[in-house]
Every structure is written in structure tokens, then in C-alpha cells.
Short mmCIF file of C-alpha atoms in Angstrom, two decimals:
data_model
loop_
_atom_site.label_atom_id
_atom_site.label_comp_id
_atom_site.label_asym_id
_atom_site.label_seq_id
_atom_site.Cartn_x
_atom_site.Cartn_y
_atom_site.Cartn_z
CA MET A 1 0.03 -0.04 0.04
CA ALA A 2 1.05 3.46 -0.66
CA PRO A 3 2.10 5.75 2.40
CA ASP A 4 -1.36 7.67 2.36
CA GLU A 5 -3.12 4.17 2.32
CA LEU A 6 -0.98 2.85 5.09
CA LYS A 7 -2.20 5.98 7.23
CA GLU A 8 -5.74 5.44 6.41
CA LEU A 9 -5.49 1.73 6.99
CA LYS A 10 -4.18 2.34 10.71
CA ILE A 11 -7.19 4.60 11.21
CA GLN A 12 -9.85 2.24 9.92
CA LEU A 13 -8.27 -0.70 11.85
CA GLN A 14 -8.52 1.15 15.04
CA GLU A 15 -12.04 2.18 14.30
CA GLN A 16 -13.30 -1.36 13.70
CA LEU A 17 -11.34 -2.59 16.84
CA ASP A 18 -13.16 0.15 18.93
CA LYS A 19 -16.49 -0.92 17.57
CA GLY A 20 -15.89 -4.53 18.21
CA PHE A 21 -15.99 -5.38 14.56
CA ILE A 22 -12.61 -7.24 14.38
CA ARG A 23 -9.95 -8.62 16.97
CA PRO A 24 -6.40 -9.51 16.59
CA SER A 25 -6.05 -13.06 15.20
CA SER A 26 -3.76 -16.11 15.27
CA SER A 27 -5.66 -17.94 12.55
CA PRO A 28 -4.13 -20.24 10.05
CA TRP A 29 -6.19 -18.30 7.51
CA GLY A 30 -5.27 -15.06 6.15
CA CYS A 31 -6.47 -13.04 3.05
CA PRO A 32 -5.09 -9.81 1.87
CA ALA A 33 -6.70 -6.50 2.75
CA LEU A 34 -7.29 -3.71 0.18
CA PHE A 35 -9.09 -0.44 -0.24
CA VAL A 36 -11.91 0.24 -2.69
CA GLU A 37 -13.40 3.68 -3.44
CA LYS A 38 -16.86 4.52 -1.96
CA LYS A 39 -19.31 5.13 -4.57
CA ASP A 40 -21.51 7.87 -2.86
CA GLN A 41 -19.53 9.39 0.18
CA GLY A 42 -16.15 9.36 -1.38
CA GLY A 43 -13.22 8.19 0.50
CA LYS A 44 -11.87 4.47 0.89
CA ARG A 45 -13.49 1.41 2.43
CA LEU A 46 -11.28 -1.34 3.80
CA CYS A 47 -12.09 -4.59 2.22
CA VAL A 48 -10.77 -8.03 2.07
CA ASP A 49 -9.89 -10.21 -0.91
CA TYR A 50 -11.60 -13.37 0.11
CA ARG A 51 -11.30 -15.19 -3.17
CA PRO A 52 -9.07 -18.11 -1.71
CA LEU A 53 -11.76 -18.57 1.14
CA ASN A 54 -14.58 -18.29 -1.32
CA ALA A 55 -13.12 -20.89 -3.64
CA VAL A 56 -13.57 -23.60 -0.82
CA THR A 57 -16.88 -22.37 0.53
CA VAL A 58 -20.09 -24.39 0.01
CA LYS A 59 -22.33 -21.87 -1.76
CA ASN A 60 -25.65 -20.48 -0.16
CA LYS A 61 -28.24 -20.72 -3.20
CA TYR A 62 -30.74 -18.47 -1.56
CA PRO A 63 -32.13 -16.38 -4.50
CA ILE A 64 -31.35 -12.63 -4.98
CA PRO A 65 -34.25 -11.03 -6.57
CA HIS A 66 -34.01 -9.29 -9.91
CA ILE A 67 -34.35 -5.66 -9.77
CA ASP A 68 -36.74 -5.39 -12.65
CA ILE A 69 -39.30 -7.79 -10.82
CA LEU A 70 -39.02 -5.38 -7.66
CA PHE A 71 -40.04 -2.33 -9.75
CA ASP A 72 -42.96 -4.17 -11.13
CA GLN A 73 -44.47 -4.11 -7.54
CA LEU A 74 -44.62 -0.31 -7.35
CA ALA A 75 -47.25 0.23 -9.98
CA GLY A 76 -49.79 2.70 -8.67
CA ALA A 77 -47.85 3.75 -5.75
CA LYS A 78 -47.18 7.45 -5.31
CA VAL A 79 -45.35 7.87 -1.96
CA PHE A 80 -42.02 6.11 -1.27
CA SER A 81 -39.46 5.99 1.42
CA LYS A 82 -36.17 4.20 1.11
CA ILE A 83 -34.15 2.85 4.15
CA ASP A 84 -30.74 1.60 4.28
CA LEU A 85 -29.50 -0.52 7.15
CA ARG A 86 -26.52 1.17 8.64
CA SER A 87 -23.43 -0.91 7.98
CA GLY A 88 -25.83 -3.68 7.37
CA TYR A 89 -23.39 -6.59 7.14
CA TYR A 90 -21.79 -5.42 10.39
CA GLN A 91 -25.13 -5.93 12.25
CA ILE A 92 -24.67 -9.71 11.66
CA LYS A 93 -22.56 -11.68 14.11
CA ILE A 94 -20.51 -14.57 12.97
CA ARG A 95 -20.54 -17.89 14.77
CA GLU A 96 -17.40 -18.37 16.91
CA GLU A 97 -16.15 -21.52 15.11
CA ASP A 98 -16.23 -19.41 11.74
CA ILE A 99 -14.55 -16.27 12.95
CA PRO A 100 -10.89 -17.68 12.23
CA LYS A 101 -11.87 -18.14 8.61
CA THR A 102 -12.33 -14.49 8.03
CA ALA A 103 -8.73 -13.53 9.01
CA PHE A 104 -6.91 -10.95 7.00
CA SER A 105 -3.31 -9.88 6.96
CA THR A 106 -2.21 -6.26 6.97
CA ARG A 107 1.04 -4.31 7.42
CA TYR A 108 0.01 -4.09 11.23
CA GLY A 109 -0.92 -7.44 11.91
CA LEU A 110 -3.58 -10.37 11.37
CA TYR A 111 -7.03 -9.61 12.32
CA GLU A 112 -10.36 -11.45 12.07
CA TYR A 113 -13.97 -10.35 11.87
CA LEU A 114 -16.51 -10.82 14.52
CA VAL A 115 -19.24 -9.73 12.15
CA MET A 116 -20.09 -10.58 8.61
CA SER A 117 -17.50 -8.88 6.23
CA PHE A 118 -17.89 -7.55 2.75
CA GLY A 119 -16.56 -9.97 0.18
CA LEU A 120 -17.81 -13.19 1.72
CA THR A 121 -19.35 -15.28 -1.06
CA ASN A 122 -22.47 -16.06 1.05
CA ALA A 123 -22.89 -12.70 2.53
CA PRO A 124 -25.50 -11.25 0.17
CA ALA A 125 -27.54 -14.54 0.02
CA PHE A 126 -27.74 -14.79 3.83
CA PHE A 127 -28.49 -11.22 4.33
CA MET A 128 -31.23 -11.39 1.67
CA TYR A 129 -32.69 -14.58 3.56
CA MET A 130 -32.66 -12.40 6.86
CA MET A 131 -34.31 -9.46 5.38
CA ASN A 132 -37.07 -11.58 3.65
CA SER A 133 -37.62 -13.41 6.94
CA VAL A 134 -38.00 -10.10 8.84
CA PHE A 135 -40.62 -8.78 6.28
CA MET A 136 -42.12 -11.74 4.96
CA ASN A 137 -45.68 -10.57 5.92
CA GLU A 138 -45.12 -7.24 4.15
CA LEU A 139 -43.15 -8.25 1.06
CA ASP A 140 -44.96 -7.17 -2.29
CA LYS A 141 -47.72 -5.58 -0.41
CA PHE A 142 -45.96 -2.36 0.51
CA VAL A 143 -42.36 -3.46 0.97
CA VAL A 144 -39.56 -4.58 -1.33
CA VAL A 145 -36.10 -5.49 -0.26
CA PHE A 146 -32.83 -5.72 -2.04
CA ILE A 147 -29.93 -6.70 0.14
CA ASP A 148 -29.79 -3.94 2.80
CA ASP A 149 -32.05 -1.46 0.85
CA ILE A 150 -35.78 -1.40 1.91
CA LEU A 151 -38.26 0.46 -0.18
CA ILE A 152 -41.83 1.29 1.28
CA TYR A 153 -44.29 2.21 -1.27
CA SER A 154 -47.95 3.55 -0.63
CA LYS A 155 -50.85 5.03 -2.64
CA ASN A 156 -51.23 8.15 -0.40
CA GLU A 157 -49.56 9.64 2.64
CA LYS A 158 -51.88 8.54 5.21
CA GLU A 159 -51.30 4.80 4.13
CA HIS A 160 -47.58 5.56 4.03
CA GLU A 161 -47.50 6.65 7.59
CA GLU A 162 -48.87 3.40 8.80
CA HIS A 163 -46.65 1.35 6.51
CA LEU A 164 -43.64 3.29 7.81
CA ARG A 165 -44.73 2.46 11.32
CA VAL A 166 -45.06 -1.23 10.66
CA VAL A 167 -41.50 -1.35 8.98
CA LEU A 168 -39.74 0.54 11.67
CA THR A 169 -41.48 -1.63 14.27
CA ARG A 170 -40.00 -4.73 12.43
CA LEU A 171 -36.60 -3.14 12.52
CA ARG A 172 -36.87 -2.42 16.18
CA GLU A 173 -38.06 -6.00 17.03
CA HIS A 174 -35.05 -7.49 15.28
CA LYS A 175 -32.60 -4.91 16.69
CA LEU A 176 -31.65 -3.60 13.15
CA TYR A 177 -30.40 -0.06 12.75
CA ALA A 178 -31.26 2.03 9.83
CA LYS A 179 -30.70 5.31 7.95
CA PHE A 180 -33.17 7.10 5.63
CA SER A 181 -32.17 7.73 2.05
CA LYS A 182 -33.99 9.52 -0.81
CA LYS A 183 -33.18 7.43 -3.89
CA TRP A 184 -33.47 3.63 -4.84
CA VAL A 185 -30.68 1.36 -5.94
CA SER A 186 -29.11 -0.19 -9.05
CA GLY A 187 -29.03 2.63 -11.53
CA ALA A 188 -32.76 3.15 -11.86
CA TYR A 189 -35.18 5.58 -10.48
CA TYR A 190 -38.90 5.18 -9.93
CA VAL A 191 -41.13 8.25 -10.81
CA GLU A 192 -44.96 8.35 -10.94
CA LYS A 193 -45.05 7.78 -14.56
CA GLY A 194 -42.74 4.91 -14.47
CA VAL A 195 -39.19 3.63 -14.23
CA ALA A 196 -36.36 6.03 -15.53
CA VAL A 197 -32.53 5.96 -15.45
CA ASP A 198 -31.39 7.28 -12.24
CA PRO A 199 -30.43 10.99 -12.80
CA SER A 200 -27.42 10.84 -10.61
CA LYS A 201 -25.99 8.22 -12.88
CA VAL A 202 -26.25 10.23 -16.08
CA LYS A 203 -23.03 12.17 -15.09
CA ASP A 204 -21.11 8.97 -14.58
CA VAL A 205 -22.21 7.57 -17.91
CA LEU A 206 -20.93 10.56 -19.66
CA ASN A 207 -17.59 10.22 -17.94
CA TRP A 208 -17.28 6.55 -18.98
CA LYS A 209 -13.99 6.03 -21.04
CA GLN A 210 -14.84 2.40 -22.11
CA THR A 211 -17.61 0.10 -21.51
CA ARG A 212 -18.57 -0.50 -17.59
CA ASN A 213 -21.12 -3.29 -18.20
CA PRO A 214 -24.21 -1.15 -19.31
CA GLY A 215 -26.19 -4.31 -19.94
CA TYR A 216 -28.44 -3.61 -17.07
CA TYR A 217 -29.83 -0.80 -18.90
CA ARG A 218 -30.75 -2.66 -22.11
CA ARG A 219 -34.44 -2.47 -21.11
CA PHE A 220 -34.29 1.35 -21.66
CA ILE A 221 -32.61 1.13 -25.13
CA LYS A 222 -34.16 -0.11 -28.38
CA ASP A 223 -31.87 -2.50 -30.50
CA PHE A 224 -29.24 -2.55 -27.65
CA SER A 225 -27.66 -5.80 -28.92
CA LYS A 226 -27.28 -4.49 -32.41
CA ILE A 227 -25.58 -1.25 -31.34
CA ALA A 228 -23.41 -3.10 -28.82
CA LYS A 229 -22.25 -6.03 -31.39
CA PRO A 230 -18.89 -4.63 -32.06
CA MET A 231 -18.14 -4.60 -28.45
CA THR A 232 -19.61 -7.96 -27.41
CA SER A 233 -17.70 -9.50 -30.19
CA LEU A 234 -14.53 -8.74 -28.22
CA THR A 235 -15.72 -11.10 -25.45
CA LYS A 236 -15.99 -14.22 -27.54
CA LYS A 237 -13.45 -17.00 -27.08
CA ASN A 238 -10.12 -16.45 -28.47
CA ALA A 239 -11.02 -12.99 -29.59
CA LYS A 240 -8.27 -10.40 -29.66
CA PHE A 241 -9.25 -7.19 -27.69
CA VAL A 242 -8.91 -4.49 -30.31
CA TRP A 243 -11.06 -1.52 -29.51
CA GLY A 244 -11.50 -0.10 -33.00
CA PRO A 245 -13.57 2.73 -34.49
CA LYS A 246 -16.81 0.56 -34.66
CA CYS A 247 -16.55 -0.24 -30.89
CA GLU A 248 -16.08 3.41 -30.05
CA GLU A 249 -18.90 4.49 -32.34
CA GLY A 250 -21.23 1.84 -30.79
CA PHE A 251 -20.21 2.90 -27.26
CA GLN A 252 -20.81 6.55 -28.01
CA GLU A 253 -24.19 5.81 -29.35
CA LEU A 254 -25.13 3.77 -26.24
CA LYS A 255 -23.94 6.68 -23.92
CA LYS A 256 -26.12 9.01 -25.77
CA LEU A 257 -29.09 6.85 -25.83
CA LEU A 258 -28.74 6.04 -22.20
CA THR A 259 -28.51 9.50 -21.17
CA THR A 260 -31.78 10.46 -23.01
CA ALA A 261 -33.44 7.16 -22.26
CA PRO A 262 -37.36 7.38 -21.91
CA VAL A 263 -39.43 6.78 -18.93
CA LEU A 264 -40.74 3.18 -19.07
CA ALA A 265 -44.26 2.54 -18.12
CA GLN A 266 -45.16 0.32 -15.22
CA PRO A 267 -46.95 -2.95 -16.19
CA ASP A 268 -50.48 -3.60 -15.12
CA VAL A 269 -51.13 -7.31 -14.78
CA THR A 270 -54.80 -6.68 -14.85
CA LYS A 271 -54.75 -5.65 -18.65
CA PRO A 272 -53.44 -7.23 -21.84
CA PHE A 273 -49.87 -6.63 -23.26
CA ASP A 274 -48.73 -6.21 -26.76
CA VAL A 275 -45.35 -7.54 -27.98
CA TYR A 276 -43.84 -6.35 -31.11
CA CYS A 277 -41.11 -8.58 -32.51
CA ASP A 278 -38.86 -8.28 -35.51
CA ALA A 279 -35.57 -9.82 -36.73
CA SER A 280 -32.88 -9.22 -39.30
CA GLY A 281 -29.38 -10.84 -40.10
CA GLN A 282 -27.95 -8.87 -37.14
CA GLY A 283 -30.25 -9.99 -34.34
CA LEU A 284 -33.69 -10.16 -32.69
CA GLY A 285 -35.54 -7.17 -31.21
CA CYS A 286 -38.82 -7.02 -29.07
CA VAL A 287 -40.81 -4.41 -27.42
CA LEU A 288 -43.25 -4.92 -24.49
CA MET A 289 -46.03 -2.41 -24.48
CA GLN A 290 -49.37 -1.71 -22.84
CA GLU A 291 -51.89 0.80 -23.89
CA GLY A 292 -49.43 2.39 -26.33
CA ARG A 293 -46.70 2.96 -23.82
CA VAL A 294 -43.23 1.07 -23.68
CA ILE A 295 -42.63 -1.03 -20.71
CA ALA A 296 -39.27 -2.59 -21.77
CA TYR A 297 -36.95 -3.26 -24.73
CA ALA A 298 -35.20 -6.51 -25.32
CA SER A 299 -32.79 -7.78 -28.05
CA ARG A 300 -30.12 -10.09 -28.50
CA GLN A 301 -27.53 -11.08 -31.26
CA LEU A 302 -28.12 -14.14 -33.45
CA ARG A 303 -26.54 -17.42 -32.31
CA LYS A 304 -24.30 -19.09 -34.75
CA HIS A 305 -26.76 -21.63 -36.09
CA GLU A 306 -29.48 -18.98 -36.41
CA THR A 307 -27.53 -17.09 -39.10
CA ASN A 308 -28.82 -19.72 -41.59
CA TYR A 309 -32.42 -19.35 -40.66
CA PRO A 310 -34.83 -17.76 -43.24
CA THR A 311 -36.62 -14.56 -42.22
CA HIS A 312 -39.84 -16.24 -40.94
CA ASP A 313 -37.82 -18.58 -38.55
CA LEU A 314 -36.01 -15.56 -37.25
CA GLU A 315 -39.15 -13.87 -36.49
CA LEU A 316 -40.57 -16.78 -34.70
CA ALA A 317 -37.23 -16.99 -32.69
CA ALA A 318 -37.82 -13.47 -31.77
CA VAL A 319 -41.41 -14.32 -30.45
CA VAL A 320 -39.96 -17.18 -28.42
CA HIS A 321 -37.20 -14.75 -27.09
CA ALA A 322 -39.85 -12.40 -25.84
CA LEU A 323 -42.11 -15.04 -24.37
CA LYS A 324 -39.20 -16.41 -22.47
CA ILE A 325 -37.96 -13.12 -20.94
CA TRP A 326 -41.40 -11.78 -20.43
CA ARG A 327 -43.20 -14.83 -19.45
CA HIS A 328 -44.01 -13.44 -15.97
CA TYR A 329 -46.21 -10.79 -17.64
CA LEU A 330 -47.57 -12.71 -20.71
CA ALA A 331 -48.52 -16.09 -18.89
CA GLY A 332 -51.20 -14.31 -16.92
CA GLN A 333 -54.99 -14.74 -17.11
CA TYR A 334 -55.28 -11.94 -19.67
CA PRO A 335 -54.64 -12.62 -23.33
CA SER A 336 -51.68 -10.88 -24.97
CA HIS A 337 -51.10 -9.92 -28.45
CA ILE A 338 -48.03 -10.74 -30.45
CA HIS A 339 -47.18 -8.57 -33.38
CA ARG A 340 -44.50 -9.50 -36.23
CA PRO A 341 -44.11 -8.24 -39.84
CA GLN A 342 -45.50 -11.52 -41.18
CA GLU A 343 -48.76 -13.11 -39.97
CA PRO A 344 -47.83 -15.34 -37.12
CA GLN A 345 -50.47 -17.93 -37.24
CA ILE A 346 -49.58 -19.03 -40.90
CA TYR A 347 -46.27 -20.39 -39.98
CA LEU A 348 -46.78 -21.33 -36.37
CA HIS A 349 -48.76 -24.40 -37.29
CA THR A 350 -46.19 -25.66 -39.63
CA ALA A 351 -43.30 -26.12 -37.17
CA ARG A 352 -40.66 -28.36 -38.62
CA THR A 353 -39.67 -30.28 -35.36
CA GLU A 354 -41.50 -31.79 -32.35
CA HIS A 355 -39.37 -29.52 -30.18
CA GLU A 356 -40.37 -26.45 -32.09
CA ALA A 357 -43.98 -27.60 -32.45
CA ALA A 358 -44.19 -27.98 -28.55
CA SER A 359 -42.97 -24.59 -28.09
CA VAL A 360 -45.47 -23.27 -30.52
CA VAL A 361 -48.32 -24.84 -28.81
CA ARG A 362 -47.43 -23.15 -25.57
CA ILE A 363 -46.92 -19.89 -27.30
CA ASP A 364 -50.25 -20.01 -29.05
CA LYS A 365 -52.23 -20.73 -25.88
CA ARG A 366 -51.06 -17.45 -24.57
CA LEU A 367 -51.79 -15.35 -27.61
#
């Protein structure tokens, strides 16, 4: 570490010792410590590179919810509060027999965590399990939880006061300490008309030098995969990483589209959906709409074997792709409408293989 980092290391080690988060260790384990930049407050956060420990850890498969699914719960709500748990992981104690495994080495000695540390492979899954257990009766009624972020949503202020009271009571009962915040997580922002790109992220996007995995935002951008194709081709096996003019052109176009992305409508599962599908030699594209408003865009590049498909096969592939990614919307009790350039029913009933025919039957039942 650089001299200024060593100075900061000594300060943070003492702070964590004083708070009872760590203690000196004589463990046979020992992973390296490092600093990462704090995204919001600035400064540096002391972390541990637990890759050696994580490699031999039995993984906890508790599911982490997809952020898009969480946003779907907010339709119709007008009042919101977001609560962060204060140093959420540090509020969870580690079993005594597991404490030595968390040991980390520094210039000033070997230490081990008494509380759950950042970087442990099972930390997010366990924390998600704990939070879901705490708010099981409130989930998807007026609370959604993503790791240590709690969002309370209500239709009016009077209702919201009662919801807040319930949530704060739950936190008090489980001795969890929180702080309030004004914005949500993961690069999206909920407004009354729908979901938009978080305004605070726009400045960051404009400062991107090269791609920083903008894939999360593909739902906001029409033909995302087509525009990103020069860049994604660099990730193929044995491909040489050469950032050429086409990559830069596509990257700048994505930045432009992302910083001017539309507000996406929230889905209403009590009404039918419209899905518009199309395909070309470059990829598949789909748009999910309801009452004339866009809910999401989706696209992907063609797989190797699909490059030989005729146009009507590609269009059917686009329909199947849309039904897979939006199944949780389209498999509801209300009929949905699939739109494609050619009349779908003509070809759907002449599928060439049993597997394709079975897929078509499932599709046709939902149209």
C-alpha cells in the first residue's frame, strides 16, 4: 500500500477494533486487505480479498431478486421511502467457530472479523434470507427489499405513515439499525409515470472511458444488442481485444441513448400486453407495450446456427425470445397480442420439429 493508504489503514483498523467489529487473530487463514473507493460518500473502504476462502466455501443458493421484478411491484404507488441499514453486514454476528476463517493480513498484523464482512461469497444470500424473513408478511404488499435496501411504497401519505410505522417496528423488534435515504438502487429511479434511468448516474455515464457493463440498462434502449455488437464480439472465446472505430462509435451511441432514455411505463397485470417482434441478419428485437406505452425493450444477437435461418424462422425466434424473458407478464390470465411483420399464425402451425411444435403450442395458448 502507498503511504497515504497505510495511514488510512491504521485509522480504519482502530475504528473497527473500537467498535468490536474485528480482533487480533492467530488464525491459519489470512486473505489480503485492500481499499476500494466508496461510490457515494467518497473516501476509501477497507475490504478483504476473500477469493481463496470463497473458492472452498459451499455456496448458499438463496435467491437474490432481480431488480426489474421489484420495480414491477410499485405500479400505482405515489409515496415512497427508502431505508438503508446502517453498515448492514456489520449488524450480523459470525459464529465463533467460523470467525478464524475471516482472518485478513495487513501491514499492522493479522485480524479477524466478529461480524459479517464484505466480500464473503455467501454474505449477500444470507442477508437477503434474513431480510425476507423479517419482512415476510409485508413483502410485495408495501415493501420490497434488495439486500440491505428497503423500499416502502404506498398510494397516499396517510397509508404511507402506517406502512412506515410497521416497517420501523419490525426493525426495532429485530434490533436492526437504519438510516433514511432519498433514492433507490441499481441505476434506476422510480417516478410516478414509471421507471427511468437514475439521474445521478447520467453524469457517470458521460464520464465512462470504455464500457462499464451497461447491460443492465438494455431495457431502456431499443436495439441494444445491435448497437453493442462490435463490443460484445470482443468477449468471444479467443477473440483479440482491439477497441476499433466501430466499438467506439457503438459505445458513444449507447452513452447518448442512455443519457436520454425514456421513462418506461409500469406494467399492469390486470390488462393485456402487446409484444412487437422483429428480426434481421444482425439480431432479434422485441418491445413490450401496454396501452401504447413502452414497458421494456429487449434484444439479442443471433446465435451461430441462427445465421442460416430464413426470415420467418428468425421472426419466430424473436417471438420465443420475448415469451421467455417476459413470461411472468404474458402467462397471466389476460390474453396478450404478439405482433410481427408476417402473419404469425400461418407459420406457427407448420413447425418443422417436435421441439419447435411443442414450443409453438405453448406460445399459441397465450396469444
